[in-house]
Short mmCIF file of C-alpha atoms in Angstrom, two decimals:
data_model
loop_
_atom_site.label_atom_id
_atom_site.label_comp_id
_atom_site.label_asym_id
_atom_site.label_seq_id
_atom_site.Cartn_x
_atom_site.Cartn_y
_atom_site.Cartn_z
CA MET W 1 -19.85 14.14 -40.95
CA ARG W 2 -20.27 14.88 -37.27
CA PRO W 3 -18.21 17.67 -35.67
CA PRO W 4 -15.11 16.79 -33.60
CA LEU W 5 -15.80 15.89 -29.99
CA THR W 6 -13.24 18.08 -28.24
CA PRO W 7 -14.47 21.61 -29.12
CA GLY W 8 -17.96 20.95 -27.79
CA LEU W 9 -16.61 19.13 -24.74
CA ALA W 10 -14.27 22.05 -24.04
CA ARG W 11 -17.10 24.58 -24.22
CA ASP W 12 -19.27 22.42 -21.97
CA LEU W 13 -16.65 21.86 -19.27
CA LEU W 14 -15.96 25.59 -19.06
CA ALA W 15 -19.63 26.55 -18.83
CA ALA W 16 -21.11 23.61 -16.89
CA ARG W 17 -22.70 24.26 -13.51
CA PRO W 18 -22.18 21.21 -11.28
CA PRO W 19 -25.16 20.35 -9.05
CA GLY W 20 -25.01 21.10 -5.33
CA GLY W 21 -24.46 17.47 -4.43
CA VAL W 22 -20.88 17.61 -5.68
CA THR W 23 -19.71 19.71 -2.72
CA PRO W 24 -19.82 17.02 0.01
CA ALA W 25 -18.53 14.44 -2.48
CA VAL W 26 -15.46 16.53 -3.38
CA GLU W 27 -14.83 17.36 0.27
CA LEU W 28 -14.71 13.66 1.17
CA CYS W 29 -12.55 12.84 -1.85
CA LEU W 30 -10.05 15.50 -0.79
CA LEU W 31 -9.90 14.32 2.83
CA ASP W 32 -9.57 10.71 1.68
CA PHE W 33 -6.77 11.59 -0.74
CA LEU W 34 -4.87 13.51 1.93
CA ALA W 35 -5.32 10.69 4.46
CA CYS W 36 -3.93 8.15 2.01
CA ALA W 37 -0.98 10.38 1.06
CA PHE W 38 -0.06 11.03 4.69
CA ALA W 39 -0.35 7.36 5.63
CA ALA W 40 1.77 6.24 2.66
CA ARG W 41 4.35 9.02 3.04
CA ASP W 42 7.11 6.63 4.12
CA SER W 43 6.42 3.79 1.69
CA ARG W 44 9.20 2.86 -0.70
CA PRO W 45 7.47 4.17 -3.87
CA SER W 46 6.54 7.41 -2.08
CA ARG W 47 10.12 7.90 -0.93
CA ALA W 48 11.39 7.42 -4.48
CA ALA W 49 8.91 9.97 -5.83
CA GLN W 50 9.77 12.44 -3.06
CA ALA W 51 13.49 12.15 -3.71
CA MET W 52 12.92 12.87 -7.39
CA ALA W 53 10.67 15.82 -6.56
CA LEU W 54 13.14 17.39 -4.15
CA ALA W 55 15.71 17.51 -6.94
CA GLU W 56 13.46 20.20 -8.47
CA PRO W 57 13.19 22.93 -5.80
CA GLY W 58 10.19 25.21 -5.83
CA GLU W 59 7.30 26.49 -3.73
CA ALA W 60 4.74 23.71 -4.08
CA THR W 61 3.85 21.60 -1.05
CA ILE W 62 4.88 17.96 -0.85
CA LEU W 63 2.31 16.45 1.50
CA GLY W 64 3.77 15.52 4.85
CA LEU W 65 7.25 16.94 4.16
CA SER W 66 8.81 20.22 5.23
CA ARG W 67 10.62 20.87 1.96
CA ARG W 68 8.93 22.06 -1.23
CA ALA W 69 9.35 21.37 -4.92
CA ALA W 70 8.41 22.65 -8.35
CA PRO W 71 4.68 22.29 -9.06
CA GLY W 72 4.96 19.37 -11.48
CA ALA W 73 7.38 17.52 -9.24
CA ALA W 74 5.21 18.06 -6.16
CA ALA W 75 2.12 16.92 -8.06
CA PHE W 76 3.96 13.75 -9.09
CA ALA W 77 5.06 12.97 -5.53
CA ASN W 78 1.64 13.71 -4.04
CA ALA W 79 -0.14 11.59 -6.64
CA ALA W 80 2.16 8.64 -6.00
CA ALA W 81 1.70 8.91 -2.23
CA GLY W 82 -2.06 9.22 -2.59
CA HIS W 83 -2.02 5.89 -4.43
CA GLY W 84 0.38 4.27 -1.95
CA LEU W 85 -2.11 2.37 0.22
CA VAL W 86 -4.22 1.03 -2.69
CA ARG W 87 -7.10 2.70 -0.81
CA GLU W 88 -7.76 5.59 -3.21
CA ASP W 89 -11.24 6.65 -4.33
CA MET W 90 -12.86 4.56 -7.06
CA HIS W 91 -15.28 5.14 -9.91
CA ALA W 92 -16.54 1.68 -10.87
CA GLY W 93 -18.18 2.70 -14.16
CA ALA W 94 -14.84 3.91 -15.53
CA ASN W 95 -12.77 1.47 -13.43
CA SER W 96 -10.63 4.48 -12.57
CA HIS W 97 -9.15 6.33 -9.62
CA PHE W 98 -9.65 10.00 -10.42
CA GLY W 99 -8.75 11.57 -7.08
CA VAL W 100 -5.08 10.59 -7.26
CA VAL W 101 -4.69 12.50 -10.56
CA VAL W 102 -7.23 15.32 -10.44
CA LEU W 103 -6.61 16.47 -6.87
CA PRO W 104 -2.80 16.75 -6.87
CA THR W 105 -3.03 18.63 -10.18
CA LEU W 106 -5.49 21.15 -8.76
CA LEU W 107 -3.57 21.50 -5.49
CA ALA W 108 -0.41 22.36 -7.43
CA LEU W 109 -2.32 24.96 -9.45
CA ALA W 110 -3.80 26.38 -6.23
CA GLN W 111 -0.29 27.24 -5.07
CA GLN W 112 0.49 29.17 -8.23
CA ARG W 113 -2.52 31.49 -7.99
CA ARG W 114 -5.22 32.30 -5.47
CA VAL W 115 -7.93 29.63 -5.67
CA SER W 116 -11.07 29.58 -3.57
CA GLY W 117 -12.61 26.44 -2.16
CA THR W 118 -15.65 26.92 -4.38
CA ALA W 119 -13.54 27.17 -7.54
CA PHE W 120 -11.63 24.06 -6.48
CA ILE W 121 -14.84 22.09 -5.92
CA GLU W 122 -16.29 23.06 -9.29
CA ALA W 123 -13.05 22.23 -11.12
CA ALA W 124 -12.69 18.88 -9.35
CA ALA W 125 -16.31 17.96 -10.13
CA VAL W 126 -15.75 18.84 -13.80
CA GLY W 127 -12.59 16.73 -13.91
CA TYR W 128 -14.29 13.69 -12.41
CA GLU W 129 -17.24 14.19 -14.78
CA VAL W 130 -15.13 14.33 -17.94
CA GLY W 131 -12.89 11.46 -16.88
CA ALA W 132 -15.82 9.26 -15.93
CA ARG W 133 -17.80 9.98 -19.11
CA LEU W 134 -14.78 9.14 -21.28
CA GLY W 135 -14.02 6.12 -19.11
CA ARG W 136 -17.51 4.75 -19.59
CA VAL W 137 -16.89 4.92 -23.34
CA MET W 138 -13.38 3.44 -23.42
CA VAL W 139 -13.00 1.08 -20.47
CA ASN W 140 -14.35 -2.46 -20.27
CA PRO W 141 -13.01 -5.74 -18.83
CA ARG W 142 -11.25 -6.63 -22.07
CA PHE W 143 -9.57 -3.21 -22.27
CA SER W 144 -8.46 -3.52 -18.63
CA ARG W 145 -6.63 -6.79 -19.19
CA GLN W 146 -3.94 -4.85 -21.04
CA TRP W 147 -4.30 -1.14 -20.30
CA ARG W 148 -4.42 0.65 -16.96
CA PRO W 149 -7.74 2.54 -16.98
CA THR W 150 -6.52 5.32 -14.65
CA GLY W 151 -3.53 5.92 -16.93
CA TRP W 152 -5.94 6.68 -19.78
CA THR W 153 -8.76 8.50 -18.04
CA GLY W 154 -6.80 10.26 -15.28
CA PRO W 155 -4.79 12.70 -17.43
CA LEU W 156 -7.92 13.74 -19.34
CA ALA W 157 -9.79 14.27 -16.07
CA ALA W 158 -6.93 16.31 -14.63
CA VAL W 159 -6.58 18.48 -17.74
CA ALA W 160 -10.33 19.12 -17.82
CA ALA W 161 -10.24 20.13 -14.16
CA GLY W 162 -7.22 22.35 -14.69
CA ALA W 163 -8.72 24.03 -17.74
CA ARG W 164 -11.82 24.86 -15.72
CA LEU W 165 -9.80 26.16 -12.77
CA LEU W 166 -7.58 28.32 -14.98
CA GLY W 167 -10.50 29.63 -17.01
CA LEU W 168 -8.86 28.82 -20.34
CA ALA W 169 -10.50 30.06 -23.50
CA PRO W 170 -12.60 27.41 -25.29
CA GLU W 171 -10.04 26.89 -28.03
CA GLN W 172 -7.27 26.55 -25.43
CA ALA W 173 -9.30 24.02 -23.45
CA ALA W 174 -9.98 22.03 -26.62
CA SER W 175 -6.28 21.94 -27.43
CA ALA W 176 -5.50 20.92 -23.86
CA LEU W 177 -7.89 17.97 -24.13
CA SER W 178 -6.39 16.97 -27.48
CA LEU W 179 -2.86 17.17 -26.12
CA ALA W 180 -3.97 15.20 -23.06
CA ALA W 181 -5.05 12.36 -25.33
CA ASN W 182 -1.37 12.06 -26.23
CA ILE W 183 -0.21 11.63 -22.64
CA ALA W 184 -2.72 8.91 -21.79
CA GLY W 185 -1.25 5.47 -21.26
CA GLY W 186 -0.15 2.83 -18.82
CA LEU W 187 0.20 -0.93 -19.12
CA ASN W 188 -1.52 -3.40 -16.81
CA GLU W 189 1.29 -5.94 -16.48
CA TRP W 190 2.40 -4.66 -13.04
CA PRO W 191 -0.24 -6.56 -11.00
CA ARG W 192 1.30 -9.94 -11.80
CA ASP W 193 4.56 -9.29 -9.97
CA GLY W 194 3.61 -6.21 -7.95
CA GLY W 195 5.73 -3.72 -9.89
CA ASP W 196 5.70 -0.08 -8.83
CA GLU W 197 4.32 1.24 -12.12
CA MET W 198 0.83 1.46 -10.61
CA PHE W 199 1.90 4.04 -8.04
CA PHE W 200 3.46 6.25 -10.69
CA HIS W 201 0.69 6.18 -13.30
CA PRO W 202 -1.20 8.99 -11.50
CA GLY W 203 2.09 10.82 -10.96
CA PHE W 204 2.78 10.87 -14.69
CA GLY W 205 -0.80 11.97 -15.30
CA ALA W 206 -0.73 14.85 -12.80
CA ARG W 207 2.69 16.16 -13.80
CA ASN W 208 1.98 15.90 -17.51
CA ALA W 209 -1.44 17.51 -17.08
CA LEU W 210 0.33 20.63 -15.79
CA VAL W 211 2.64 20.56 -18.83
CA VAL W 212 -0.30 20.21 -21.22
CA LEU W 213 -2.20 23.05 -19.57
CA ALA W 214 0.82 25.34 -19.83
CA LEU W 215 1.32 24.42 -23.48
CA ALA W 216 -2.31 25.10 -24.36
CA ALA W 217 -2.30 28.39 -22.44
CA GLY W 218 0.85 29.34 -24.34
CA GLY W 219 -0.76 28.82 -27.73
CA ALA W 220 -0.01 25.17 -28.59
CA GLU W 221 -2.72 23.62 -30.73
CA GLY W 222 -3.87 20.02 -30.56
CA SER W 223 -5.57 17.92 -33.22
CA ALA W 224 -9.29 18.56 -33.24
CA MET W 225 -10.06 14.83 -33.42
CA ALA W 226 -7.36 13.51 -31.09
CA LEU W 227 -10.13 11.95 -28.99
CA ASP W 228 -12.58 10.70 -31.62
CA GLY W 229 -10.69 10.52 -34.90
CA PRO W 230 -9.86 7.30 -36.78
CA ALA W 231 -6.49 7.24 -35.03
CA GLY W 232 -7.72 9.01 -31.90
CA LEU W 233 -7.66 7.83 -28.30
CA ILE W 234 -11.13 6.31 -28.24
CA ALA W 235 -10.46 4.27 -31.37
CA ALA W 236 -7.11 3.19 -29.92
CA ALA W 237 -9.02 1.87 -26.93
CA GLY W 238 -11.09 -0.26 -29.28
CA ALA W 239 -14.27 1.72 -28.61
CA GLU W 240 -16.75 3.59 -30.76
CA PRO W 241 -16.61 7.38 -30.36
CA PRO W 242 -19.86 8.89 -29.07
CA ALA W 243 -21.73 11.61 -30.92
CA GLY W 244 -21.39 13.82 -27.84
CA LEU W 245 -20.38 13.71 -24.22
CA PRO W 246 -22.95 15.67 -22.17
CA LEU W 247 -21.88 16.73 -18.68
CA PHE W 248 -24.07 16.84 -15.58
CA ASP W 249 -27.13 15.80 -17.54
CA GLY W 250 -28.44 13.35 -14.93
CA ALA W 251 -29.74 13.57 -11.41
CA THR W 252 -26.34 12.55 -10.04
CA ALA W 253 -22.91 13.88 -10.98
CA GLU W 254 -20.17 11.35 -11.63
CA VAL W 255 -18.19 12.47 -8.57
CA GLU W 256 -21.19 11.54 -6.45
CA LEU W 257 -20.90 7.97 -7.74
CA VAL W 258 -17.30 7.70 -6.53
CA PHE W 259 -16.77 5.66 -3.38
CA ARG W 260 -13.98 5.59 -0.86
CA LYS W 261 -12.54 2.14 -0.19
CA ALA W 262 -13.13 0.48 3.17
CA LEU W 263 -10.07 -1.77 2.82
CA PRO W 264 -6.53 -1.06 1.55
CA LEU W 265 -6.65 -3.38 -1.44
CA CYS W 266 -7.76 -3.69 -5.06
CA ASN W 267 -11.32 -2.66 -5.85
CA PHE W 268 -12.12 -6.12 -7.18
CA ALA W 269 -10.94 -7.79 -3.97
CA GLN W 270 -13.07 -5.50 -1.75
CA THR W 271 -16.39 -7.34 -1.97
CA PRO W 272 -14.91 -10.87 -1.74
CA ALA W 273 -12.96 -9.87 1.36
CA GLN W 274 -16.05 -8.26 2.87
CA ALA W 275 -18.07 -11.40 2.10
CA ALA W 276 -15.44 -13.47 3.92
CA LEU W 277 -15.68 -11.16 6.92
CA ARG W 278 -19.47 -11.46 6.86
CA LEU W 279 -19.13 -15.25 6.78
CA LEU W 280 -17.05 -15.11 9.96
CA ARG W 281 -19.63 -12.91 11.68
CA GLU W 282 -22.60 -15.04 10.68
CA ALA W 283 -21.20 -18.57 10.94
CA ASP W 284 -20.62 -20.68 14.01
CA ALA W 285 -17.03 -20.40 15.17
CA PHE W 286 -14.65 -22.56 13.18
CA ASP W 287 -10.93 -23.15 13.10
CA PRO W 288 -9.33 -21.92 9.84
CA ALA W 289 -7.11 -24.99 10.06
CA THR W 290 -10.19 -27.11 9.28
CA VAL W 291 -10.92 -25.34 5.98
CA THR W 292 -10.56 -27.71 3.02
CA GLY W 293 -11.94 -25.55 0.22
CA ILE W 294 -12.80 -21.93 -0.60
CA THR W 295 -14.85 -20.80 -3.59
CA VAL W 296 -15.18 -17.13 -4.49
CA ARG W 297 -17.89 -16.16 -6.98
CA ALA W 298 -17.60 -12.68 -8.51
CA SER W 299 -18.00 -10.78 -11.77
CA GLU W 300 -15.94 -11.48 -14.87
CA ALA W 301 -14.40 -8.00 -14.48
CA ALA W 302 -13.09 -9.01 -11.04
CA VAL W 303 -11.92 -12.52 -11.86
CA ARG W 304 -10.22 -11.50 -15.12
CA TYR W 305 -8.55 -8.29 -13.93
CA PRO W 306 -4.75 -8.72 -14.04
CA GLY W 307 -3.36 -9.93 -10.73
CA CYS W 308 -6.73 -10.63 -9.14
CA ASP W 309 -6.31 -14.36 -9.82
CA GLY W 310 -2.84 -14.45 -8.27
CA GLN W 311 -2.12 -17.26 -5.81
CA GLY W 312 1.56 -16.68 -5.18
CA PRO W 313 4.34 -16.84 -4.54
CA PHE W 314 3.97 -13.28 -3.24
CA GLN W 315 7.21 -11.35 -3.35
CA ARG W 316 5.76 -7.83 -3.13
CA VAL W 317 2.95 -6.36 -1.07
CA LEU W 318 1.17 -5.04 -4.14
CA GLN W 319 0.83 -8.58 -5.49
CA ALA W 320 -0.97 -9.56 -2.30
CA LYS W 321 -3.24 -6.51 -2.34
CA MET W 322 -4.32 -7.34 -5.90
CA SER W 323 -4.96 -11.02 -5.19
CA ILE W 324 -8.57 -11.95 -4.35
CA ALA W 325 -7.33 -15.24 -2.91
CA PHE W 326 -4.85 -13.55 -0.58
CA CYS W 327 -7.36 -10.98 0.65
CA VAL W 328 -10.07 -13.58 1.28
CA ALA W 329 -7.60 -15.86 3.05
CA ALA W 330 -6.39 -12.99 5.24
CA ALA W 331 -9.98 -12.14 6.16
CA LEU W 332 -10.75 -15.73 7.15
CA LEU W 333 -7.52 -16.14 9.09
CA HIS W 334 -7.36 -12.79 10.89
CA GLY W 335 -10.95 -11.58 10.93
CA ALA W 336 -9.76 -8.33 9.32
CA VAL W 337 -7.80 -7.12 6.30
CA GLU W 338 -5.46 -4.32 7.33
CA GLU W 339 -1.97 -3.14 6.43
CA GLN W 340 -0.22 -5.49 8.85
CA HIS W 341 -1.88 -8.50 7.25
CA PHE W 342 0.10 -7.94 4.04
CA ALA W 343 3.48 -8.46 5.70
CA LEU W 344 5.67 -10.76 3.60
CA PRO W 345 6.67 -13.52 3.56
CA ALA W 346 3.15 -14.65 4.37
CA SER W 347 2.66 -17.26 7.06
CA PRO W 348 2.29 -20.94 6.09
CA GLU W 349 -1.25 -20.85 7.52
CA LEU W 350 -2.22 -18.00 5.23
CA MET W 351 -0.61 -19.52 2.15
CA ARG W 352 -2.40 -22.82 2.80
CA LEU W 353 -5.72 -20.98 2.62
CA VAL W 354 -4.65 -19.05 -0.47
CA ALA W 355 -3.92 -22.32 -2.26
CA LEU W 356 -7.45 -23.54 -1.50
CA VAL W 357 -9.19 -20.59 -3.19
CA ARG W 358 -10.97 -21.23 -6.47
CA LEU W 359 -12.40 -18.27 -8.40
CA GLU W 360 -15.63 -18.61 -10.36
CA ILE W 361 -17.29 -16.13 -12.71
CA ASP W 362 -20.83 -15.45 -11.53
CA PRO W 363 -23.13 -14.50 -14.45
CA ALA W 364 -25.44 -12.52 -12.15
CA ALA W 365 -22.53 -10.55 -10.70
CA THR W 366 -21.19 -9.95 -14.21
CA ALA W 367 -24.56 -8.56 -15.30
CA ALA W 368 -24.74 -6.32 -12.22
CA PHE W 369 -21.28 -4.78 -12.79
CA PRO W 370 -20.43 -1.86 -12.72
CA ALA W 371 -23.60 -0.57 -11.07
CA ARG W 372 -23.05 -3.12 -8.32
CA GLN W 373 -20.16 -5.40 -7.40
CA PRO W 374 -21.60 -8.54 -5.78
CA ALA W 375 -19.52 -11.46 -4.49
CA GLU W 376 -20.03 -14.70 -2.60
CA VAL W 377 -17.60 -16.77 -0.54
CA ILE W 378 -18.24 -20.47 0.11
CA VAL W 379 -16.06 -22.34 2.63
CA THR W 380 -15.91 -26.14 2.94
CA LEU W 381 -14.77 -27.59 6.28
CA ALA W 382 -13.17 -30.93 7.10
CA ASP W 383 -16.38 -32.15 8.78
CA GLY W 384 -18.28 -31.67 5.52
CA ARG W 385 -20.05 -28.43 6.44
CA ARG W 386 -20.36 -25.71 3.80
CA LEU W 387 -20.56 -22.11 5.01
CA SER W 388 -21.33 -19.22 2.73
CA ALA W 389 -21.93 -15.48 2.77
CA ALA W 390 -22.79 -13.11 -0.04
CA MET W 391 -22.58 -9.37 -0.49
CA PRO W 392 -25.01 -7.70 -2.92
CA ASP W 393 -22.46 -4.92 -3.37
CA LEU W 394 -19.30 -3.68 -1.74
CA GLU W 395 -19.61 -1.53 1.35
CA PRO W 396 -17.58 1.68 0.99
CA ALA W 397 -16.04 3.65 3.80
CA ASP W 398 -18.66 6.03 5.19
CA GLU W 399 -18.13 9.71 6.00
CA VAL W 400 -17.33 9.03 9.65
CA THR W 401 -14.62 6.56 8.65
CA VAL W 402 -13.10 8.91 6.08
CA ARG W 403 -12.92 11.78 8.56
CA ARG W 404 -11.47 9.53 11.27
CA ARG W 405 -8.81 8.18 8.92
CA PHE W 406 -7.91 11.73 7.87
CA ALA W 407 -7.56 12.90 11.48
CA GLU W 408 -5.40 9.90 12.39
CA ALA W 409 -3.15 10.11 9.34
CA ALA W 410 -2.75 13.90 9.49
CA GLY W 411 -1.98 13.72 13.20
CA ALA W 412 0.63 11.01 12.67
CA ALA W 413 2.34 12.81 9.78
CA LEU W 414 2.12 16.40 10.98
CA GLY W 415 1.58 16.18 14.72
CA GLU W 416 -1.80 16.35 16.41
CA GLY W 417 -1.82 20.15 16.62
CA ARG W 418 -0.92 20.82 13.01
CA GLY W 419 -3.09 17.98 11.74
CA GLY W 420 -6.02 19.47 13.62
CA GLN W 421 -5.31 22.91 12.16
CA LEU W 422 -5.35 21.45 8.64
CA GLY W 423 -8.67 19.76 9.34
CA GLU W 424 -10.13 23.03 10.61
CA ALA W 425 -8.79 24.94 7.60
CA LEU W 426 -10.47 22.52 5.20
CA ALA W 427 -13.74 22.34 7.11
CA GLY W 428 -16.42 24.09 5.10
CA LEU W 429 -14.37 23.88 1.90
CA PRO W 430 -16.66 26.28 -0.04
CA ASP W 431 -15.76 29.02 2.43
CA VAL W 432 -11.98 28.62 2.06
CA ALA W 433 -10.68 31.82 0.48
CA ASP W 434 -7.18 30.63 -0.44
CA LEU W 435 -6.76 26.88 -0.71
CA GLY W 436 -3.06 27.13 -1.55
CA ALA W 437 -2.38 28.95 1.71
CA ALA W 438 -4.39 26.37 3.66
CA LEU W 439 -2.35 23.62 2.04
CA ARG W 440 0.80 24.92 3.75
CA LEU W 441 -0.58 23.28 6.89
CA ALA W 442 -0.08 19.94 5.14
CA GLU W 443 3.68 20.44 5.37
CA ALA W 444 5.51 18.77 8.25
CA PRO W 445 7.30 21.02 10.75
CA GLY W 446 10.93 21.59 9.77
CA GLY W 447 13.71 19.24 10.64
CA GLU W 448 12.65 15.96 9.06
CA ALA W 449 15.26 14.07 7.13
CA ALA W 450 15.28 14.05 3.35
CA PRO W 451 13.53 11.02 1.91
CA ARG W 452 15.47 7.95 0.89
CA PRO W 453 14.92 6.55 -2.60
#
């Protein structure tokens, strides 16, 4: 009988030495997370999370606000805001968004004790690594039709990161992982009608990760086989438990495989929308009013993911951001896919194009996923012409774009001066002596009104 998975995983995550390549990856993930949280600060789900957090006063920063909250409450609000644009970082192999759970958890811990930038980077890299390795075991297209991958992998990633940052003893870290298996969850019904559950999945994960870490540090003991036992999390996911889960055993760490989204929409709509934009660039000019048919060819994972096949009616923005048809239609109509293009009710011109979209599963794209996410868009015009464009993979936001978006969002939320100070404080993250102190610059100057639920 093989030994339980969690004790060995706990020892490994505490002792692992992440490769040097994780530093720039974590830096970009942090800037991207902060940019998203600042930009989504005033969204309805963010306001609801902020109002809840402010009912629990404390000393932890709520990003973009002047008032503070208890660590768990602040982590919840920051996680929800970081998810608010649907532009969060993405790990395709685990179909998960780790930054919106791992980073708010670590930021809350960094304001309870002195944490250096180097310690933060190592802990974040460990969290992404553990979450991604478990996600590769548990998550597949069939799993994702019912369960929210981030709701399962995110809490485990956050607890692993927190255990590393806190320097828990191996037996404490093992119990923390086992307890974290009991807080994993999240249904995937929300995409069909655009419910707010999605925004709060990482909030639950971050807040509960802090609870689990405190319990384990206080002596609570978890089941040794909560991950890989007959009734453990991996079995519940319908997967076969691995014999082991080695960390950082390849040339590339899992956090280095994370990408930052170019567009504020579902991962599976990214490449189709980018293919539509390429079609516009490469084709002779045409009037969208002359389009009589649109075919989108993508992987089974994309076509079958809940909400990605939605064609309306669209009553909530999140429905539109999940819909491949809506995103492709917006790209063809506007020549871009940005926040303003998700205003509802959608125009008759846009909805006409949405109704024309037909999704097809492409066997080659299915075979390429998750290493690559190809897509093709084929447009038929009234004069009989057929125009097409294909993307061999999605194009993520590059470093220049991430830093520009951070500067713009921080400046808008905090003021240009304070936003610039925050950027300077986070520059050269390994050299930051006290990340919690630097995070105070992410608070808005005093005087802003309390958020509305």
